[in-house]
Coordinates of C-alpha atoms and ligand atoms in Angstrom, one line a residue:
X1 CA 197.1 104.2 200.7
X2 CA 199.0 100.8 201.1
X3 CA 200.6 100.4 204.7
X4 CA 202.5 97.2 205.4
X5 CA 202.5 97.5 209.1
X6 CA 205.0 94.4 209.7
X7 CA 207.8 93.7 207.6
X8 CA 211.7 92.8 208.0
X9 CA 214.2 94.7 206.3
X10 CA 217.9 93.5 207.3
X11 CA 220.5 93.8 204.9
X12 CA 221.0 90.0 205.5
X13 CA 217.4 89.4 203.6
X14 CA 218.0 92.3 200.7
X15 CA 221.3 93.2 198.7
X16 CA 218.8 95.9 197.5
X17 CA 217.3 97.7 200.2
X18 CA 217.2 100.8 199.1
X19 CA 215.1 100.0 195.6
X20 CA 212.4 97.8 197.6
X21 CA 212.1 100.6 199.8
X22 CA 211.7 103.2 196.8
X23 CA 209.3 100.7 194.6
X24 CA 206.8 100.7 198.2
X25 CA 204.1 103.0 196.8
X26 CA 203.2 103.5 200.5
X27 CA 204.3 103.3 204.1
X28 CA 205.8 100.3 205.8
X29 CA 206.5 99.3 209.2
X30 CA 209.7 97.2 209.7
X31 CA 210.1 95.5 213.2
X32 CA 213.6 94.5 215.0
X33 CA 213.9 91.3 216.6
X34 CA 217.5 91.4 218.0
X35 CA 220.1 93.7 218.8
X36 CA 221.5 93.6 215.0
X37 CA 218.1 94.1 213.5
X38 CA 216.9 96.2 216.3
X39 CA 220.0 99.0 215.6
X40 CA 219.3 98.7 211.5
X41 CA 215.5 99.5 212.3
X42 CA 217.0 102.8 213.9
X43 CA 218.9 103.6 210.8
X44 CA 216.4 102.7 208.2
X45 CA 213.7 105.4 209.8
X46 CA 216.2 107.9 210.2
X47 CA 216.9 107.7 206.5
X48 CA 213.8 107.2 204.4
X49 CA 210.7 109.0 205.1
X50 CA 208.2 106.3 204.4
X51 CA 209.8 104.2 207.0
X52 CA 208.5 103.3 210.2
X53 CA 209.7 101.1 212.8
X54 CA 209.5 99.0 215.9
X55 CA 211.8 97.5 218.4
X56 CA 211.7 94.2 220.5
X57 CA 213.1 91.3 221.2
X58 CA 211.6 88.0 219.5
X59 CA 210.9 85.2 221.5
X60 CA 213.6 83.1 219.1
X61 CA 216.1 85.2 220.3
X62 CA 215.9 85.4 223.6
X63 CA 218.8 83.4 224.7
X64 CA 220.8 86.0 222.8
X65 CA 220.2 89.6 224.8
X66 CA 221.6 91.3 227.9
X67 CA 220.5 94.1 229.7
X68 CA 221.9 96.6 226.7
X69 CA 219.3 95.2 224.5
X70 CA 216.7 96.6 226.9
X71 CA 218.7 100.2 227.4
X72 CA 218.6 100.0 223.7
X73 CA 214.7 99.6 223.3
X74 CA 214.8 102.6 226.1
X75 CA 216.7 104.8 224.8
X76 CA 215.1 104.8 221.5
X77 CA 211.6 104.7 222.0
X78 CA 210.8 108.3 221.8
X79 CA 212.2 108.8 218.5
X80 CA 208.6 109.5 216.4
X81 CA 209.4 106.9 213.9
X82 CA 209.5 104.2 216.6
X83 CA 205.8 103.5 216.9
X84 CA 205.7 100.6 219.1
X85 CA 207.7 97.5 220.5
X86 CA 207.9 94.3 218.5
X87 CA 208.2 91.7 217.1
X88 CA 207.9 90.4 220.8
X89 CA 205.8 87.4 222.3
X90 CA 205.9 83.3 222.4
X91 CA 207.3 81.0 219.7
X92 CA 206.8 77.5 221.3
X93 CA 207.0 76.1 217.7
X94 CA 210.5 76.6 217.1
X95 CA 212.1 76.5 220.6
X96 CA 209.7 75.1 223.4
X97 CA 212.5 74.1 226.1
X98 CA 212.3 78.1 227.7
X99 CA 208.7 79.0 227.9
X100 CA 209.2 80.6 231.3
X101 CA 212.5 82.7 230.1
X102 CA 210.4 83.7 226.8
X103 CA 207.4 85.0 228.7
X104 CA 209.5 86.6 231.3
X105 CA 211.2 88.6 228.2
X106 CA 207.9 88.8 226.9
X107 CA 206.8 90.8 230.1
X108 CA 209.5 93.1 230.6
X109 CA 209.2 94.1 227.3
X110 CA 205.4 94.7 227.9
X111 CA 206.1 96.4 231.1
X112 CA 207.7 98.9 228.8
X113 CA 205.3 99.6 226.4
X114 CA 203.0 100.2 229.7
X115 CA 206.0 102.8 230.6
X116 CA 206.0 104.8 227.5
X117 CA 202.5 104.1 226.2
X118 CA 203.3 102.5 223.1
X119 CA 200.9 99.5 221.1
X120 CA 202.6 96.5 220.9
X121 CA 203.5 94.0 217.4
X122 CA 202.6 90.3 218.7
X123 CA 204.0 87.1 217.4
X124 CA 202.8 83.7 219.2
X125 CA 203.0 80.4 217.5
X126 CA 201.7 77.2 219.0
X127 CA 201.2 79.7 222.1
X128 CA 197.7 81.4 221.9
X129 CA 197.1 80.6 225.3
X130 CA 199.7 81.6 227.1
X131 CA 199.8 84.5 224.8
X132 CA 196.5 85.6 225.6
X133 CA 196.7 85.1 229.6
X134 CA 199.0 87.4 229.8
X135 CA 198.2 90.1 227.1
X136 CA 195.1 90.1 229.5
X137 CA 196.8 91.2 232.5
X138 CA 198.2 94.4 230.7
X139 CA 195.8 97.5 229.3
X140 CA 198.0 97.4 226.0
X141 CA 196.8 97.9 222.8
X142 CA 198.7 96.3 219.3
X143 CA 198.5 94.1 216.4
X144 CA 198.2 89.9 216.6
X145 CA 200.8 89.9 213.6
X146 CA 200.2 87.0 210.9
X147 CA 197.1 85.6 213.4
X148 CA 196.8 82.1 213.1
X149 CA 194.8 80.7 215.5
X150 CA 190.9 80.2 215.5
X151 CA 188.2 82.9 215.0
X152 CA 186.9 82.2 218.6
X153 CA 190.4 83.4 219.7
X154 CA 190.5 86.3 217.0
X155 CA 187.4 87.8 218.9
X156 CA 189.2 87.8 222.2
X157 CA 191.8 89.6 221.2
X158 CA 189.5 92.1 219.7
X159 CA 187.6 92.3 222.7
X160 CA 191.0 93.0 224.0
X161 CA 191.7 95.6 222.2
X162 CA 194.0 94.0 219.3
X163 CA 193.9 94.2 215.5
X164 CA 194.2 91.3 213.6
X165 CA 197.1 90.9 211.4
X166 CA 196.7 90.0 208.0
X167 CA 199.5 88.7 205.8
X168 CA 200.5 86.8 202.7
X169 CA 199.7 83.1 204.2
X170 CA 195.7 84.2 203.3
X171 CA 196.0 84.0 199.7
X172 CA 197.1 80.4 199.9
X173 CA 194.6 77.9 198.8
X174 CA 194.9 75.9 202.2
X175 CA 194.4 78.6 204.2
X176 CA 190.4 78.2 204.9
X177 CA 190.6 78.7 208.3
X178 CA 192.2 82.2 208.0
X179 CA 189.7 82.8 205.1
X180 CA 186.7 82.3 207.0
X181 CA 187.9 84.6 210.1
X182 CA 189.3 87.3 207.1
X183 CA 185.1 87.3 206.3
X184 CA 183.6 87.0 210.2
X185 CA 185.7 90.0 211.7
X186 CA 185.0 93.8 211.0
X187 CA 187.2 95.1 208.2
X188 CA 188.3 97.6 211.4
X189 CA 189.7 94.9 213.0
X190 CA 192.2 94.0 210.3
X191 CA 195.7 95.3 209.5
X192 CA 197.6 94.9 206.4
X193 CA 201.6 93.5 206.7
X194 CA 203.6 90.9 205.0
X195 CA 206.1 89.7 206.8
X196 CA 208.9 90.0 204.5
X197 CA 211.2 88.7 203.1
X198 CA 208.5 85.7 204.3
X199 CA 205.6 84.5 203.2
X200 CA 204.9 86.0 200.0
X201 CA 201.5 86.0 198.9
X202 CA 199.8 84.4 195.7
X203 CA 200.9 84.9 192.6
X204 CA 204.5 84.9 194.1
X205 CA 204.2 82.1 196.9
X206 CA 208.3 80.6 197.5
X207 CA 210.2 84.1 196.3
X208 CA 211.1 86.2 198.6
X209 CA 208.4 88.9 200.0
X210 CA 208.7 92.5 199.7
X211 CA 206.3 95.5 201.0
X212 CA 204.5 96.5 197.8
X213 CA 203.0 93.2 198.1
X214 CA 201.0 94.2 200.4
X215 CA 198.5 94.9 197.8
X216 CA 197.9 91.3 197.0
X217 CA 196.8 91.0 200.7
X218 CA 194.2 93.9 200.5
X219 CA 193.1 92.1 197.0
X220 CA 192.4 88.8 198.5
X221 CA 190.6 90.5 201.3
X222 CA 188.7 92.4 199.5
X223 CA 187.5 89.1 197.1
X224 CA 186.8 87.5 200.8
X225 CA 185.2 90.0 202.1
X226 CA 183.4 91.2 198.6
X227 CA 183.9 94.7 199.0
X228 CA 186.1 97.0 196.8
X229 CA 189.7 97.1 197.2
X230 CA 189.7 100.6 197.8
X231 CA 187.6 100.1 201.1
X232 CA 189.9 98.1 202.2
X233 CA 193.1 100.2 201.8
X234 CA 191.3 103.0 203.2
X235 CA 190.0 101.5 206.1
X236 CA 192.9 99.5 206.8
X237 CA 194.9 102.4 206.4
X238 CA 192.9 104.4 209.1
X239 CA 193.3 101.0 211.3
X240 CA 197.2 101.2 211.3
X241 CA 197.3 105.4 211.4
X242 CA 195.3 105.1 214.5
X243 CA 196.7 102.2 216.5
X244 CA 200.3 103.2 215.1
X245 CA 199.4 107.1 215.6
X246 CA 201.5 107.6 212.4
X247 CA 202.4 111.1 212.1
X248 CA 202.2 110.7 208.1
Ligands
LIG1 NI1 207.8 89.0 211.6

């Protein structure tokens, strides 16, 4: 089975929602990163049955929240197609001038998952550190979406507990360093996503990403990895049933 476990479906990205959702041959995880994205999330799992979701607020927008954001995140947790809290964590690439209001956001938002025992979806760019320091202080459990930092840091994070997210950015040619850590870490350790409508892997690099390629992912890995595709949709798929508990 073919699980993208971190995608972005806003209607600002697709005119056609409804047919990229229908061609996914599979289940697929979209994650909120706002209050707009957040509430469409909600709507999107309510509606189709191959639809999972997260809520969180990125670290790019948190100078755009208040306290209803959180109550939002809150009050929907519980519903069982809301398996975690994401896309949350430290962007110092994009905006570096709040460090200290992004992890504080960061936190609270952890503090949460804590509360209602949920896995976390991680984004850090230029941040691994930082990222890391804290993830250590918590007993959480979640996926290092689109990892791309070293393979020494990769282990530590699955020492940690974490899953390493895989995405479109390994089938491009300069990618090595994402190659080699594809072929170092257990097959176990990896989860499938990609990112749309970003990032779209080989042969359709600079159009915009949707779920079903997913499979492109699991074909480069399995070429890295030099095992058949099929192990790695079936063990990639237990990966995300487990740390996701998807109730498929
Ligand atoms: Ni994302």
């Amino acid at each position: 089975m073919l699980i993208d476990t971190h995608c972005h479906l806003g209607y600002e990205d697709y005119d056609n929602i409804e047919e990229i959702i229908k061609n996914m041959d599979g289940i697929m995880i979209a994650s909120g990163c706002n209050d707009k994205t957040n509430k469409e999330v909600l709507e999107l799992v309510n509606k189709y049955d191959n639809v999972y979701g997260t809520l969180g607020i990125h670290p790019e927008d948190v100078d755009n929240i208040s306290e209803d954001s959180f109550r939002f995140i809150e009050e929907n947790i519980s519903n069982p197609k809301i398996v975690a809290i994401g896309e949350i964590g430290l962007d110092y690439y994009w905006v570096s001038d709040n460090k200290e209001k992004q992890q504080e956001i960061f936190k609270r938002q952890l503090d949460i998952a804590t509360k209602y025992n949920k896995p976390i979806v991680v984004h850090s760019r230029e941040a691994i550190q930082d990222t890391y320091d804290i993830l250590k202080q918590y007993n959480l459990k979640g996926s290092l979406h689109c990892f791309s930092s070293s393979l020494e840091m990769a282990r530590e994070f699955i020492k940690l507990g974490y899953k390493i997210g895989v995405g479109g950015t390994v089938t491009f040619k300069n990618s090595k360093k994402l190659q080699e850590i594809v072929k170092e870490i257990d097959i176990k350790d990896i989860l499938l996503e990609t990112d749309s409508p970003y990032l779209s892997p080989e042969p359709f690099r600079g159009k915009r990403n949707n779920p079903s390629n997913t499979y492109y992912v699991a074909l480069k890995i399995s070429e890295l990895k030099e095992i058949d595709i099929k192990e790695v949709l079936d063990t990639t798929s237990k990966n995300a049933i487990q740390l996701f508990d998807l109730n498929l």
